[in-house]
Short mmCIF file of C-alpha atoms in Angstrom, two decimals:
data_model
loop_
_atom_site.label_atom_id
_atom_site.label_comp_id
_atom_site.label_asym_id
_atom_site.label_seq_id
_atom_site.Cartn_x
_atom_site.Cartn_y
_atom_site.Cartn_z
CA UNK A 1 -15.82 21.59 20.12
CA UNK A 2 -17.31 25.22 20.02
CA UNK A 3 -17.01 27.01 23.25
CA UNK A 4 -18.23 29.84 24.99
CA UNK A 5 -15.86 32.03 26.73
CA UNK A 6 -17.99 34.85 28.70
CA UNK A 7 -15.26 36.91 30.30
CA UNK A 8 -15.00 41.12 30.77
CA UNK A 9 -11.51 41.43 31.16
CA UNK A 10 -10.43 41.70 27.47
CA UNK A 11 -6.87 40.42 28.10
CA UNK A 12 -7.76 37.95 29.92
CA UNK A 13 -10.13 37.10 27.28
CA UNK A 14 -7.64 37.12 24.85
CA UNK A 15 -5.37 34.93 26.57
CA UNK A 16 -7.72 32.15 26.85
CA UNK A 17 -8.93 32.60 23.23
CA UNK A 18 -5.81 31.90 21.81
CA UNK A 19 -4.53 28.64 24.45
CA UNK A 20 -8.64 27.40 24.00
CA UNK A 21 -8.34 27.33 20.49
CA UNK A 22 -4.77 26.22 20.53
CA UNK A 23 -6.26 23.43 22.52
CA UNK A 24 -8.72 22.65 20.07
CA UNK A 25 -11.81 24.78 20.67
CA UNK A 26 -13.94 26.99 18.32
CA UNK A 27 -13.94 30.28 20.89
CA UNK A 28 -16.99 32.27 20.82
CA UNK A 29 -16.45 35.30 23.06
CA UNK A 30 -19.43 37.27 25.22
CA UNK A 31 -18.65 40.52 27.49
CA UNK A 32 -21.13 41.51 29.03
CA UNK A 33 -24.39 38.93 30.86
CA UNK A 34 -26.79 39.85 28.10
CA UNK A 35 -24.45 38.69 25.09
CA UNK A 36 -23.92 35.68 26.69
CA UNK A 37 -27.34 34.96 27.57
CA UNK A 38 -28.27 35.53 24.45
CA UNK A 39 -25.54 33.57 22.87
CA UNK A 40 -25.70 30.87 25.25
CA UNK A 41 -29.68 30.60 24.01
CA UNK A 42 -28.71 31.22 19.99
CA UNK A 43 -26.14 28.73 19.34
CA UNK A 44 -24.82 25.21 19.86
CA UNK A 45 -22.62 25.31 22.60
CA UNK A 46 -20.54 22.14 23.67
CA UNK A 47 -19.25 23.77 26.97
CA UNK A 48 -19.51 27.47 28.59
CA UNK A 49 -16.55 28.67 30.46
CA UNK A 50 -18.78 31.63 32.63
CA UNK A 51 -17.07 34.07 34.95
CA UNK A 52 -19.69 35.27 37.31
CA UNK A 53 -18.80 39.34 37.69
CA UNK A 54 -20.41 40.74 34.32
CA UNK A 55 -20.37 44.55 34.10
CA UNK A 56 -24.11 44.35 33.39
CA UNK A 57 -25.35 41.69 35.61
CA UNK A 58 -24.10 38.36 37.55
CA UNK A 59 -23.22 35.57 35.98
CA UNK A 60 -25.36 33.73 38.13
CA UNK A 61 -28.61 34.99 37.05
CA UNK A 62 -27.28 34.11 33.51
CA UNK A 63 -26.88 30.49 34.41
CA UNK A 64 -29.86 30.53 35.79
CA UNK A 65 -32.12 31.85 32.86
CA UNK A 66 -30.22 28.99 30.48
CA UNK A 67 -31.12 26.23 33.27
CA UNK A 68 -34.86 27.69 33.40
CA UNK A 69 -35.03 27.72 29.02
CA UNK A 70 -33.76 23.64 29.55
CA UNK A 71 -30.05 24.49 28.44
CA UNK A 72 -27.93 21.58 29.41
CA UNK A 73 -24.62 22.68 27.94
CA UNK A 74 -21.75 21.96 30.88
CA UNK A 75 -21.00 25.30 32.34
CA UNK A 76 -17.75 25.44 34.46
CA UNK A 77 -17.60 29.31 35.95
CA UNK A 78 -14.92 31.03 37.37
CA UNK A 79 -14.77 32.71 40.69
CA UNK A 80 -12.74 34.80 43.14
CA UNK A 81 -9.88 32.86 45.29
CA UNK A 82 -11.79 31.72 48.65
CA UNK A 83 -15.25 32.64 48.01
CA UNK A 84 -16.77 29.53 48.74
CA UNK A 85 -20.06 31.22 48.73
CA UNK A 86 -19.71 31.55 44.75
CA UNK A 87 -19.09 28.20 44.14
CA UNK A 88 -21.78 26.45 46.50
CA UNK A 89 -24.68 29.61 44.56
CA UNK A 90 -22.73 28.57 41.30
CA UNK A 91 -23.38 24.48 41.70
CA UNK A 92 -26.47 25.38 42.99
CA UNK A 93 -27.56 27.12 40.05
CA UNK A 94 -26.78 24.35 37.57
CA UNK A 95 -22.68 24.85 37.41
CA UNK A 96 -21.16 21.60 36.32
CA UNK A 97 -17.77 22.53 38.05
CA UNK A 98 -15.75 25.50 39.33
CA UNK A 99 -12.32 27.16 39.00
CA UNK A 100 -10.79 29.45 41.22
CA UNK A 101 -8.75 32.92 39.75
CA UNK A 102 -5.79 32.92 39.52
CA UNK A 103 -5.56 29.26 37.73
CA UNK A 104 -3.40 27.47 35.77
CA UNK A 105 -4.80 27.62 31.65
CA UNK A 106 -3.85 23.54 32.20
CA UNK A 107 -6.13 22.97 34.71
CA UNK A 108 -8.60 25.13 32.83
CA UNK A 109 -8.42 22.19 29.84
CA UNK A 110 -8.23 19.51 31.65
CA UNK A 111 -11.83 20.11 33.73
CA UNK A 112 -13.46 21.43 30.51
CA UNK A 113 -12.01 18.09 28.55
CA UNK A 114 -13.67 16.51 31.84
CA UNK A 115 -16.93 18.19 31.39
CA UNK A 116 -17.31 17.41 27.79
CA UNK A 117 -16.22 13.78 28.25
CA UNK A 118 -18.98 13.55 30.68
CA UNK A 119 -21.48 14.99 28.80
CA UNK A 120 -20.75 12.63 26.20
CA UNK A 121 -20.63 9.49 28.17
CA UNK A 122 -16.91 9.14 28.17
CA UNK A 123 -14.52 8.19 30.73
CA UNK A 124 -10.79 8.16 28.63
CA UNK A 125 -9.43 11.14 26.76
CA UNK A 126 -9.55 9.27 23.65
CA UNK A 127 -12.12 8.70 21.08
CA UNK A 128 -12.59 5.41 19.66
CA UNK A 129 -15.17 3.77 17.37
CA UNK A 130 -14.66 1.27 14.41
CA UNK A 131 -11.20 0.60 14.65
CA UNK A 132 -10.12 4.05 14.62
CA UNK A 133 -8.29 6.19 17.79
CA UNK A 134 -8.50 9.97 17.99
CA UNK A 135 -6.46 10.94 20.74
CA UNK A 136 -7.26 14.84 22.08
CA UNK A 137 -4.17 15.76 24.17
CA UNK A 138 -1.96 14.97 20.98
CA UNK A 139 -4.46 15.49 18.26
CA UNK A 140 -3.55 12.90 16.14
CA UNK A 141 -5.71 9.42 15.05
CA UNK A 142 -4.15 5.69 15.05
CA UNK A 143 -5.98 3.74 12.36
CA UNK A 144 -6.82 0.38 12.18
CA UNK A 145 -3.58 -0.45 10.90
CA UNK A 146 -2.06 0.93 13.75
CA UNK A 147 -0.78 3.66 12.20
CA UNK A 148 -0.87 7.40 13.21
CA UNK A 149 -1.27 10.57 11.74
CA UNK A 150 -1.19 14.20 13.26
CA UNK A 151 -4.12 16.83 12.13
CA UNK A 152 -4.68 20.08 11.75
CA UNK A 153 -6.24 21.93 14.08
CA UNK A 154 -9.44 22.16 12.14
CA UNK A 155 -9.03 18.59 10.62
CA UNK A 156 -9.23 17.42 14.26
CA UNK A 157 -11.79 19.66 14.95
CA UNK A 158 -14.17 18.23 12.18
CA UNK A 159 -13.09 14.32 12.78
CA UNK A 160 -13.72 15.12 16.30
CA UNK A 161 -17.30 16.12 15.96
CA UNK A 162 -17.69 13.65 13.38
CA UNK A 163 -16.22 10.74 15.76
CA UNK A 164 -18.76 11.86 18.88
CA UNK A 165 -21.73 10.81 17.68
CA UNK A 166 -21.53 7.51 15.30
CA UNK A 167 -23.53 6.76 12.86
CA UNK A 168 -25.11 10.06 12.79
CA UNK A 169 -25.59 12.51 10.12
CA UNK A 170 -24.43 16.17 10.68
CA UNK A 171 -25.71 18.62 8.00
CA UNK A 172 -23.07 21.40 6.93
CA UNK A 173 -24.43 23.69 8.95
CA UNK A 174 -23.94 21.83 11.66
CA UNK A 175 -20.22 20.87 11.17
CA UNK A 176 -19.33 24.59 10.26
CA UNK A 177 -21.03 25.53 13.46
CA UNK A 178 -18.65 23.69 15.75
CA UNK A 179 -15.61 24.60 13.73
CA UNK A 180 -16.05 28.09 12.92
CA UNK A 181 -16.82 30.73 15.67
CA UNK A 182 -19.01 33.72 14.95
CA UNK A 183 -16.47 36.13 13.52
CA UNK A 184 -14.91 33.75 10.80
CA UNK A 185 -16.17 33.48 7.09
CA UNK A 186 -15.47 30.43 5.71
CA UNK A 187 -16.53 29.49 2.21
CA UNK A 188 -19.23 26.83 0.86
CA UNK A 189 -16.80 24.47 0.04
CA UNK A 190 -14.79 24.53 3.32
CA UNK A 191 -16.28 21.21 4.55
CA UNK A 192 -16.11 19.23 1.59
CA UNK A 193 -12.35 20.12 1.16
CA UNK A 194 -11.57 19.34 4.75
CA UNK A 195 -13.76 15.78 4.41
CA UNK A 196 -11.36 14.84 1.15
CA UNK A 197 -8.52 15.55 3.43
CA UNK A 198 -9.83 13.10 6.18
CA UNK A 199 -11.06 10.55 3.94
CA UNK A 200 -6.94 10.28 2.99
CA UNK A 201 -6.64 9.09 5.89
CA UNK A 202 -9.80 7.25 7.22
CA UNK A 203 -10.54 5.61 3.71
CA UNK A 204 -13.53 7.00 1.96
CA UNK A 205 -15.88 4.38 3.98
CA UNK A 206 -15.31 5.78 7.41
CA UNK A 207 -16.66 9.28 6.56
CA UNK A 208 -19.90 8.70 4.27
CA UNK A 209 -21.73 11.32 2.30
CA UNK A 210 -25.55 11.12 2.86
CA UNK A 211 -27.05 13.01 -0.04
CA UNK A 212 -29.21 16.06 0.36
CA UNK A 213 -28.30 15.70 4.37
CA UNK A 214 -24.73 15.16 5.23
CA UNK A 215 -22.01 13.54 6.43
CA UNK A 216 -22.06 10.26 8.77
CA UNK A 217 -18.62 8.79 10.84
CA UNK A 218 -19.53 5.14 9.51
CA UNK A 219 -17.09 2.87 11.08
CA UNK A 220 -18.95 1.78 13.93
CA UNK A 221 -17.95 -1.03 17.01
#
């Protein structure tokens, strides 16, 4: 689930980076309205966490160029305690939902886990497809058999993006996209290593190798 967090206040920043990603997010930080635009236009984005003053522009007018370019990535911003005005411009603009500063970092997750649910045509805060459970508060999957296993951060990460979208293929590229943010390295072998570790768990049929193109969550309803 790669996010983007465009937020100025570096602590702040910081903060949320490490409870997002605790959380289960791949964090891509912007500071400033023209990173983030340009970010927001650049790369795959499954939610934007947007705080509207930017020292080199309003948030706002970022939204707004995304919306215009047909970018349909759920944006919640943040604005100021009691400034309704913000939030009616903000919804207006193509905002998918709000939070007020100061705010709890749990209600931060659970309207972003909202948002993405949403988006995906979801209603629970569980996963489920082919027999197979992937629970996102606890980050752990029930199998078939009714048994559970936890995962790693990025093993849920990967099974997560994997378990979204059935019976499609995602390249690589793709899967290193969501689990990586733009400051990490990882190697060209990071994938397949992480896929072996799943398939341990899911049985090598659930998570199928498409040659030449990727890898396909193949336990389908």
């Amino acid at each position: 689930m790669r996010l983007l967090l465009v937020e100025d206040d570096t602590l702040i920043a910081e903060s949320l980076n490490r409870q997002l990603t605790a959380a289960g997010f791949t964090v891509d930080e912007a500071g400033t309205a023209r990173q983030a635009e340009n970010l927001g236009k650049q790369e795959d984005y499954r939610v934007v966490v947007l705080d509207l003053g930017l020292p080199d522009g309003n948030g706002l007018d970022v939204l707004k160029n995304w919306r215009a370019d047909k970018l349909a990535m759920p944006v919640l911003i943040l604005t100021a305690r009691g400034d309704w005005q913000d939030k009616v411009n903000g919804l207006k603009a193509g905002a998918d939902d709000y939070l007020a500063k100061p705010f709890q970092t749990e209600e931060l997750l659970a309207r972003l886990n909202a948002l993405i649910r949403r988006s995906e045509g979801r209603v629970e805060a569980k996963l489920a497809t082919g027999g197979f459970e992937l629970d996102e508060h606890r980050q752990c999957l029930q199998t078939p058999d009714g048994q559970e296993h936890s995962l790693t951060g990025t093993e849920f990460r990967l099974l997560r993006c994997l378990m979204s979208r059935p019976g499609q293929v995602f390249s690589k590229e793709q899967l290193l996209e969501q689990l990586y943010n733009l400051s990490d390295s990882p190697s060209d072998n990071t994938i397949e290593a992480y896929v072996r570790r799943l398939r341990k768990i899911t049985g090598a049929e659930a998570i199928m190798t498409r040659r030449g193109q990727g890898y396909i969550f193949n336990a389908l309803d």
